[in-house]
mmCIF file of C-alpha atoms and ligand atoms in Angstrom:
data_model
loop_
_atom_site.group_PDB
_atom_site.id
_atom_site.type_symbol
_atom_site.label_atom_id
_atom_site.label_comp_id
_atom_site.label_asym_id
_atom_site.label_seq_id
_atom_site.Cartn_x
_atom_site.Cartn_y
_atom_site.Cartn_z
ATOM 1 C CA MET A 1 11.376 -11.832 -23.509
ATOM 2 C CA ARG A 2 12.270 -13.371 -20.189
ATOM 3 C CA ASP A 3 11.486 -16.947 -19.486
ATOM 4 C CA TYR A 4 8.944 -16.873 -16.455
ATOM 5 C CA LYS A 5 10.194 -20.362 -15.633
ATOM 6 C CA ASP A 6 13.771 -19.316 -15.434
ATOM 7 C CA LEU A 7 13.075 -16.838 -13.511
ATOM 8 C CA VAL A 8 10.877 -19.170 -11.045
ATOM 9 C CA LYS A 9 14.295 -21.733 -11.173
ATOM 10 C CA VAL A 10 16.584 -18.799 -9.855
ATOM 11 C CA ALA A 11 14.143 -18.264 -7.067
ATOM 12 C CA GLU A 12 13.931 -21.616 -5.933
ATOM 13 C CA GLY A 13 17.441 -21.886 -5.428
ATOM 14 C CA ALA A 14 17.388 -18.632 -3.452
ATOM 15 C CA ALA A 15 15.003 -19.858 -1.580
ATOM 16 C CA ARG A 16 16.166 -23.496 -0.915
ATOM 17 C CA ARG A 17 19.298 -21.757 0.023
ATOM 18 C CA ALA A 18 17.501 -19.492 2.579
ATOM 19 C CA ALA A 19 15.582 -22.198 4.104
ATOM 20 C CA GLU A 20 18.529 -24.808 5.052
ATOM 21 C CA TYR A 21 20.272 -21.242 6.476
ATOM 22 C CA LEU A 22 17.036 -21.106 8.478
ATOM 23 C CA ARG A 23 16.863 -25.068 9.778
ATOM 24 C CA ALA A 24 20.825 -24.220 10.821
ATOM 25 C CA ALA A 25 20.207 -21.209 12.447
ATOM 26 C CA VAL A 26 20.175 -21.614 16.897
ATOM 27 C CA ARG A 27 16.914 -19.719 17.771
ATOM 28 C CA PRO A 28 17.970 -16.605 19.232
ATOM 29 C CA GLY A 29 16.790 -16.197 22.851
ATOM 30 C CA TRP A 30 14.378 -13.031 23.511
ATOM 31 C CA GLN A 31 17.040 -10.981 24.838
ATOM 32 C CA ALA A 32 18.438 -11.302 20.908
ATOM 33 C CA TRP A 33 15.738 -9.824 19.447
ATOM 34 C CA THR A 34 15.551 -5.694 18.183
ATOM 35 C CA GLU A 35 11.549 -4.313 18.480
ATOM 36 C CA LYS A 36 10.976 -2.891 14.979
ATOM 37 C CA SER A 37 7.824 -1.191 15.804
ATOM 38 C CA GLN A 38 5.265 -2.444 18.220
ATOM 39 C CA HIS A 39 4.688 -6.119 18.835
ATOM 40 C CA ASP A 40 7.271 -6.312 15.731
ATOM 41 C CA PHE A 41 10.497 -8.333 16.485
ATOM 42 C CA VAL A 42 13.295 -9.029 13.993
ATOM 43 C CA THR A 43 17.005 -10.794 14.385
ATOM 44 C CA ASP A 44 20.060 -10.893 12.408
ATOM 45 C CA ILE A 45 18.462 -14.350 11.381
ATOM 46 C CA ASP A 46 16.197 -12.628 9.326
ATOM 47 C CA ARG A 47 18.758 -10.267 7.939
ATOM 48 C CA GLY A 48 21.232 -12.951 7.427
ATOM 49 C CA SER A 49 18.379 -15.249 5.142
ATOM 50 C CA GLU A 50 17.733 -11.908 2.721
ATOM 51 C CA ALA A 51 21.400 -11.288 2.327
ATOM 52 C CA LEU A 52 21.641 -14.606 0.506
ATOM 53 C CA ILE A 53 18.881 -14.753 -0.946
ATOM 54 C CA ALA A 54 20.017 -10.875 -3.115
ATOM 55 C CA GLU A 55 23.088 -12.447 -3.788
ATOM 56 C CA GLN A 56 21.966 -15.854 -5.110
ATOM 57 C CA LEU A 57 19.322 -13.791 -7.137
ATOM 58 C CA GLN A 58 21.365 -10.679 -8.090
ATOM 59 C CA ARG A 59 24.354 -13.237 -9.207
ATOM 60 C CA ASN A 60 22.106 -15.176 -11.202
ATOM 61 C CA VAL A 61 20.231 -12.397 -13.224
ATOM 62 C CA PRO A 62 22.377 -9.158 -12.784
ATOM 63 C CA GLY A 63 20.840 -6.005 -13.476
ATOM 64 C CA SER A 64 17.632 -7.133 -11.372
ATOM 65 C CA LEU A 65 16.802 -5.593 -8.045
ATOM 66 C CA VAL A 66 15.837 -6.768 -5.039
ATOM 67 C CA VAL A 67 13.416 -5.413 -2.518
ATOM 68 C CA GLY A 68 13.723 -7.150 0.886
ATOM 69 C CA GLU A 69 11.754 -6.757 4.282
ATOM 70 C CA GLU A 70 14.960 -6.070 6.166
ATOM 71 C CA LEU A 71 17.493 -4.797 3.690
ATOM 72 C CA THR A 72 16.010 -2.737 1.121
ATOM 73 C CA PRO A 73 12.563 -2.374 1.744
ATOM 74 C CA ALA A 74 11.318 0.439 -0.930
ATOM 75 C CA LEU A 75 8.804 -0.950 -3.558
ATOM 76 C CA VAL A 76 10.287 1.012 -6.645
ATOM 77 C CA ALA A 77 10.491 -0.283 -9.995
ATOM 78 C CA GLN A 78 13.580 0.649 -11.136
ATOM 79 C CA ALA A 79 14.524 -2.422 -13.334
ATOM 80 C CA GLU A 80 12.795 -4.625 -15.477
ATOM 81 C CA VAL A 81 13.336 -7.478 -13.138
ATOM 82 C CA VAL A 82 12.161 -6.659 -9.512
ATOM 83 C CA TRP A 83 11.971 -8.872 -6.796
ATOM 84 C CA ILE A 84 10.158 -8.900 -3.841
ATOM 85 C CA VAL A 85 11.300 -10.760 -1.117
ATOM 86 C CA ASP A 86 10.435 -12.006 2.958
ATOM 87 C CA PRO A 87 13.777 -13.502 4.014
ATOM 88 C CA LEU A 88 11.385 -14.859 6.625
ATOM 89 C CA ASP A 89 7.606 -15.142 6.952
ATOM 90 C CA GLY A 90 6.986 -16.048 10.353
ATOM 91 C CA THR A 91 8.822 -14.554 12.411
ATOM 92 C CA THR A 92 7.293 -14.482 15.984
ATOM 93 C CA ASN A 93 6.595 -18.454 15.202
ATOM 94 C CA PHE A 94 10.519 -18.681 14.379
ATOM 95 C CA LEU A 95 11.300 -17.580 17.151
ATOM 96 C CA HIS A 96 9.280 -19.058 19.929
ATOM 97 C CA GLY A 97 9.991 -22.629 17.666
ATOM 98 C CA TYR A 98 6.483 -22.819 16.161
ATOM 99 C CA PRO A 99 7.103 -24.750 12.993
ATOM 100 C CA GLU A 100 5.260 -22.678 10.371
ATOM 101 C CA TYR A 101 7.202 -20.226 8.412
ATOM 102 C CA ALA A 102 8.342 -19.868 5.307
ATOM 103 C CA VAL A 103 10.736 -17.801 2.591
ATOM 104 C CA SER A 104 8.435 -16.031 0.118
ATOM 105 C CA ILE A 105 10.094 -14.914 -3.356
ATOM 106 C CA GLY A 106 8.071 -12.871 -5.663
ATOM 107 C CA CYS A 107 9.153 -11.717 -9.269
ATOM 108 C CA ALA A 108 7.648 -8.726 -11.171
ATOM 109 C CA VAL A 109 9.123 -8.336 -14.880
ATOM 110 C CA GLY A 110 8.267 -4.964 -16.445
ATOM 111 C CA GLY A 111 5.829 -4.114 -13.397
ATOM 112 C CA ALA A 112 3.765 -6.824 -13.458
ATOM 113 C CA LEU A 113 3.791 -10.238 -10.943
ATOM 114 C CA CYS A 114 4.768 -12.973 -13.153
ATOM 115 C CA ALA A 115 6.274 -15.661 -10.872
ATOM 116 C CA GLY A 116 6.336 -16.930 -7.341
ATOM 117 C CA VAL A 117 8.366 -19.050 -4.642
ATOM 118 C CA ILE A 118 7.460 -20.302 -1.170
ATOM 119 C CA HIS A 119 9.609 -22.647 0.724
ATOM 120 C CA ASP A 120 7.975 -23.808 3.868
ATOM 121 C CA VAL A 121 10.914 -23.913 5.850
ATOM 122 C CA THR A 122 10.048 -26.675 8.257
ATOM 123 C CA ARG A 123 8.560 -29.188 5.944
ATOM 124 C CA ASP A 124 10.817 -28.748 3.108
ATOM 125 C CA THR A 125 8.009 -28.281 0.912
ATOM 126 C CA VAL A 126 8.231 -25.579 -2.520
ATOM 127 C CA TYR A 127 5.085 -23.634 -3.907
ATOM 128 C CA ARG A 128 5.878 -22.577 -7.348
ATOM 129 C CA ALA A 129 4.126 -20.432 -10.004
ATOM 130 C CA TRP A 130 4.589 -18.754 -12.992
ATOM 131 C CA THR A 131 2.109 -16.834 -15.301
ATOM 132 C CA GLY A 132 0.513 -19.167 -17.855
ATOM 133 C CA GLY A 133 2.519 -21.922 -16.340
ATOM 134 C CA GLY A 134 0.122 -23.263 -13.757
ATOM 135 C CA ALA A 135 0.986 -23.182 -9.737
ATOM 136 C CA TRP A 136 2.825 -26.231 -8.577
ATOM 137 C CA ILE A 137 4.071 -28.312 -5.358
ATOM 138 C CA ASP A 138 6.873 -30.602 -6.388
ATOM 139 C CA LYS A 139 5.129 -32.204 -9.504
ATOM 140 C CA ALA A 140 2.205 -31.802 -9.018
ATOM 141 C CA ARG A 141 -0.654 -28.887 -9.864
ATOM 142 C CA LEU A 142 -2.255 -27.003 -7.699
ATOM 143 C CA LYS A 143 -6.016 -25.924 -7.885
ATOM 144 C CA VAL A 144 -7.912 -23.738 -5.509
ATOM 145 C CA SER A 145 -11.144 -26.176 -3.633
ATOM 146 C CA THR A 146 -14.726 -26.202 -4.933
ATOM 147 C CA VAL A 147 -16.347 -25.418 -2.153
ATOM 148 C CA THR A 148 -18.946 -23.214 -2.592
ATOM 149 C CA GLU A 149 -21.047 -23.000 0.895
ATOM 150 C CA PRO A 150 -19.463 -20.646 3.712
ATOM 151 C CA LYS A 151 -20.530 -23.472 5.922
ATOM 152 C CA ARG A 152 -18.325 -25.832 4.541
ATOM 153 C CA ALA A 153 -15.305 -23.392 4.086
ATOM 154 C CA LEU A 154 -12.079 -23.351 6.159
ATOM 155 C CA ILE A 155 -11.053 -19.636 6.024
ATOM 156 C CA ALA A 156 -7.008 -18.267 7.268
ATOM 157 C CA THR A 157 -6.189 -15.141 8.072
ATOM 158 C CA GLY A 158 -3.982 -12.681 10.330
ATOM 159 C CA PHE A 159 -4.560 -10.864 13.484
ATOM 160 C CA PRO A 160 -3.900 -7.262 13.314
ATOM 161 C CA PHE A 161 -0.968 -7.322 16.294
ATOM 162 C CA ARG A 162 1.013 -4.592 14.944
ATOM 163 C CA GLN A 163 -1.623 -1.811 13.745
ATOM 164 C CA LEU A 164 -4.056 -1.786 16.691
ATOM 165 C CA GLY A 165 -5.646 0.921 14.821
ATOM 166 C CA THR A 166 -7.622 -1.410 12.923
ATOM 167 C CA LEU A 167 -8.441 -4.173 15.520
ATOM 168 C CA GLU A 168 -12.104 -2.610 16.275
ATOM 169 C CA THR A 169 -12.736 -2.991 12.584
ATOM 170 C CA TYR A 170 -11.115 -6.270 12.162
ATOM 171 C CA LEU A 171 -13.180 -7.990 14.972
ATOM 172 C CA ARG A 172 -16.339 -6.493 13.419
ATOM 173 C CA GLN A 173 -14.776 -8.693 10.279
ATOM 174 C CA PHE A 174 -14.005 -11.484 12.226
ATOM 175 C CA ALA A 175 -17.243 -12.071 14.213
ATOM 176 C CA ALA A 176 -19.397 -11.372 10.578
ATOM 177 C CA ILE A 177 -17.281 -14.565 9.157
ATOM 178 C CA THR A 178 -17.105 -16.465 12.508
ATOM 179 C CA ARG A 179 -20.828 -16.603 12.257
ATOM 180 C CA ASP A 180 -21.058 -18.448 8.676
ATOM 181 C CA VAL A 181 -18.135 -20.475 8.158
ATOM 182 C CA SER A 182 -16.951 -24.152 9.549
ATOM 183 C CA GLY A 183 -13.602 -22.966 11.060
ATOM 184 C CA ILE A 184 -10.650 -20.175 10.769
ATOM 185 C CA ARG A 185 -7.419 -20.673 11.377
ATOM 186 C CA ARG A 186 -4.581 -17.778 12.311
ATOM 187 C CA ALA A 187 -1.200 -19.594 11.628
ATOM 188 C CA GLY A 188 1.167 -16.507 11.090
ATOM 189 C CA SER A 189 2.204 -16.832 7.771
ATOM 190 C CA ALA A 190 0.851 -14.946 5.207
ATOM 191 C CA ALA A 191 2.660 -16.575 2.770
ATOM 192 C CA LEU A 192 1.758 -20.325 3.623
ATOM 193 C CA ASP A 193 -1.885 -19.081 4.118
ATOM 194 C CA LEU A 194 -1.826 -17.899 0.707
ATOM 195 C CA ALA A 195 0.063 -21.289 -0.600
ATOM 196 C CA HIS A 196 -2.502 -22.995 1.340
ATOM 197 C CA VAL A 197 -5.487 -21.549 -0.821
ATOM 198 C CA ALA A 198 -3.303 -21.722 -4.019
ATOM 199 C CA ALA A 199 -3.468 -25.854 -2.826
ATOM 200 C CA GLY A 200 -7.072 -25.941 -1.942
ATOM 201 C CA ASN A 201 -6.357 -26.516 1.778
ATOM 202 C CA PHE A 202 -7.922 -23.220 3.030
ATOM 203 C CA ASP A 203 -11.049 -21.947 0.924
ATOM 204 C CA ALA A 204 -10.377 -18.164 1.552
ATOM 205 C CA PHE A 205 -8.154 -15.474 3.361
ATOM 206 C CA TRP A 206 -8.458 -12.132 4.134
ATOM 207 C CA GLU A 207 -6.096 -9.788 6.421
ATOM 208 C CA LEU A 208 -5.293 -6.385 6.998
ATOM 209 C CA GLY A 209 -2.619 -4.236 7.304
ATOM 210 C CA LEU A 210 0.041 -6.670 4.726
ATOM 211 C CA ALA A 211 3.226 -6.053 2.810
ATOM 212 C CA PRO A 212 4.053 -6.327 -0.477
ATOM 213 C CA TRP A 213 6.436 -9.422 0.609
ATOM 214 C CA ASP A 214 4.009 -10.963 2.331
ATOM 215 C CA ILE A 215 2.063 -11.855 -0.720
ATOM 216 C CA ALA A 216 3.809 -11.119 -3.633
ATOM 217 C CA ALA A 217 4.321 -15.107 -4.373
ATOM 218 C CA GLY A 218 1.307 -15.866 -3.129
ATOM 219 C CA VAL A 219 -0.627 -13.915 -5.382
ATOM 220 C CA VAL A 220 1.182 -15.423 -8.301
ATOM 221 C CA LEU A 221 0.315 -18.980 -6.955
ATOM 222 C CA ILE A 222 -3.472 -18.606 -6.446
ATOM 223 C CA ARG A 223 -3.987 -16.601 -9.497
ATOM 224 C CA GLU A 224 -2.590 -19.806 -11.705
ATOM 225 C CA ALA A 225 -4.513 -21.993 -9.189
ATOM 226 C CA GLY A 226 -7.908 -20.677 -10.534
ATOM 227 C CA GLY A 227 -8.233 -18.078 -7.523
ATOM 228 C CA LEU A 228 -8.488 -14.766 -6.905
ATOM 229 C CA VAL A 229 -7.013 -11.726 -5.203
ATOM 230 C CA THR A 230 -7.999 -8.639 -4.674
ATOM 231 C CA ARG A 231 -8.039 -5.527 -2.166
ATOM 232 C CA PHE A 232 -11.776 -5.462 -0.696
ATOM 233 C CA ASP A 233 -13.179 -3.465 -2.793
ATOM 234 C CA GLY A 234 -12.360 -5.817 -5.946
ATOM 235 C CA ASN A 235 -9.551 -4.070 -6.956
ATOM 236 C CA GLU A 236 -6.536 -6.643 -8.217
ATOM 237 C CA ASP A 237 -3.937 -4.051 -7.608
ATOM 238 C CA VAL A 238 -2.514 -5.706 -4.615
ATOM 239 C CA LEU A 239 0.692 -4.818 -4.333
ATOM 240 C CA ASN A 240 0.381 -1.398 -3.208
ATOM 241 C CA HIS A 241 -2.354 -2.068 -0.700
ATOM 242 C CA ASP A 242 -2.417 -3.748 2.556
ATOM 243 C CA ASN A 243 -5.897 -5.138 2.823
ATOM 244 C CA ILE A 244 -6.337 -8.168 0.785
ATOM 245 C CA ALA A 245 -8.882 -10.948 0.433
ATOM 246 C CA ALA A 246 -8.163 -14.043 -1.490
ATOM 247 C CA GLY A 247 -9.757 -17.222 -2.322
ATOM 248 C CA ASN A 248 -11.592 -19.516 -4.819
ATOM 249 C CA PRO A 249 -13.787 -17.633 -6.722
ATOM 250 C CA ALA A 250 -17.052 -18.382 -4.926
ATOM 251 C CA MET A 251 -16.133 -18.094 -1.671
ATOM 252 C CA HIS A 252 -13.854 -14.788 -2.718
ATOM 253 C CA ALA A 253 -17.036 -13.524 -3.634
ATOM 254 C CA TRP A 254 -18.336 -13.682 -0.637
ATOM 255 C CA LEU A 255 -15.588 -13.252 1.549
ATOM 256 C CA LEU A 256 -16.091 -9.362 -0.499
ATOM 257 C CA LYS A 257 -20.208 -9.698 0.335
ATOM 258 C CA THR A 258 -19.361 -10.353 4.139
ATOM 259 C CA LEU A 259 -16.231 -7.580 4.235
ATOM 260 C CA GLY A 260 -18.400 -4.930 2.752
ATOM 261 C CA SER A 261 -21.538 -5.738 5.060
ATOM 262 C CA VAL A 262 -19.366 -4.673 8.415
HETATM 263 C C1 IPD B 301 3.902 -11.577 9.043
HETATM 264 C C2 IPD B 301 3.447 -13.054 9.348
HETATM 265 C C3 IPD B 301 1.791 -13.100 9.973
HETATM 266 C C4 IPD B 301 1.005 -11.518 9.488
HETATM 267 C C5 IPD B 301 1.847 -10.234 9.673
HETATM 268 C C6 IPD B 301 2.881 -10.519 8.819
HETATM 269 P P1 IPD B 301 6.597 -11.174 9.574
HETATM 270 O O1 IPD B 301 5.341 -11.608 8.524
HETATM 271 O O2 IPD B 301 2.837 -13.266 7.552
HETATM 272 O O3 IPD B 301 1.002 -14.020 9.466
HETATM 273 O O4 IPD B 301 -0.306 -11.582 9.975
HETATM 274 O O5 IPD B 301 0.998 -9.057 9.322
HETATM 275 O O6 IPD B 301 3.753 -9.503 8.681
HETATM 276 O O7 IPD B 301 6.439 -10.498 9.789
HETATM 277 O O8 IPD B 301 6.772 -12.819 10.128
HETATM 278 O O9 IPD B 301 7.463 -11.449 8.156
HETATM 279 CA CA1 CA B 302 5.683 -10.980 6.280
HETATM 280 CA CA1 CA B 303 9.807 -11.393 7.615
#
């Protein structure tokens, strides 16, 4: 039986080291960006961060497997302990010097998500959670918000800048949600969006086309903070799916209803 708190400590150490590396890195000029897919750029900094994280995770937990966005992206469960790593979430922000990006490390044991750490790089703030242990920022316990009325809600989202085939659907969702809420934010890091839902700063979040490393840590944070994360049909198996809705229980229910109506 693994102690989830120990796994969080290992993830926290690796995320901290990567965050230091990212803060010290010289921001690459646009000539050094590689287009991974349409509108999606990557640099040696993303890969360097992931190599540091993987080394530290596997040194501390021998036999564990790393699934990382840049170097080892296949989501396979061939080990008891699987780390799901985004070494730089918010690469576009990082490349433009917009200070909203993070390191995200989720952990699954026996196929179930059980620990998550999100390090907000520019604020040097750490969000952590483990199953049964709550969600925390430093020594403060995190709780999702108590807002129940859409008109008072601040909702986070991500635009489908890569998968343009979903743009029409997304714009219909955006219109329906915008009509009812107090505000919508698109800050550019899904991991931080989820951390802010866990912290009660955002009341809900939705996005199409996310990857496991964007959400693994955030899912644990939100669930431990009393919130819900599901597919748009309410299914809780989110790691194997890319359309995600999250929020406090009331706003999550409203979000699913609204998304289902367009
Ligand atoms: C992206 C960010 C962004 C979200 C994209 C992600 P990356 O991750 O989380 O907010 O809208 O869907 O791919 O590429 O910067 O790691
Ligand atoms: Ca990401
Ligand atoms: Ca990334």
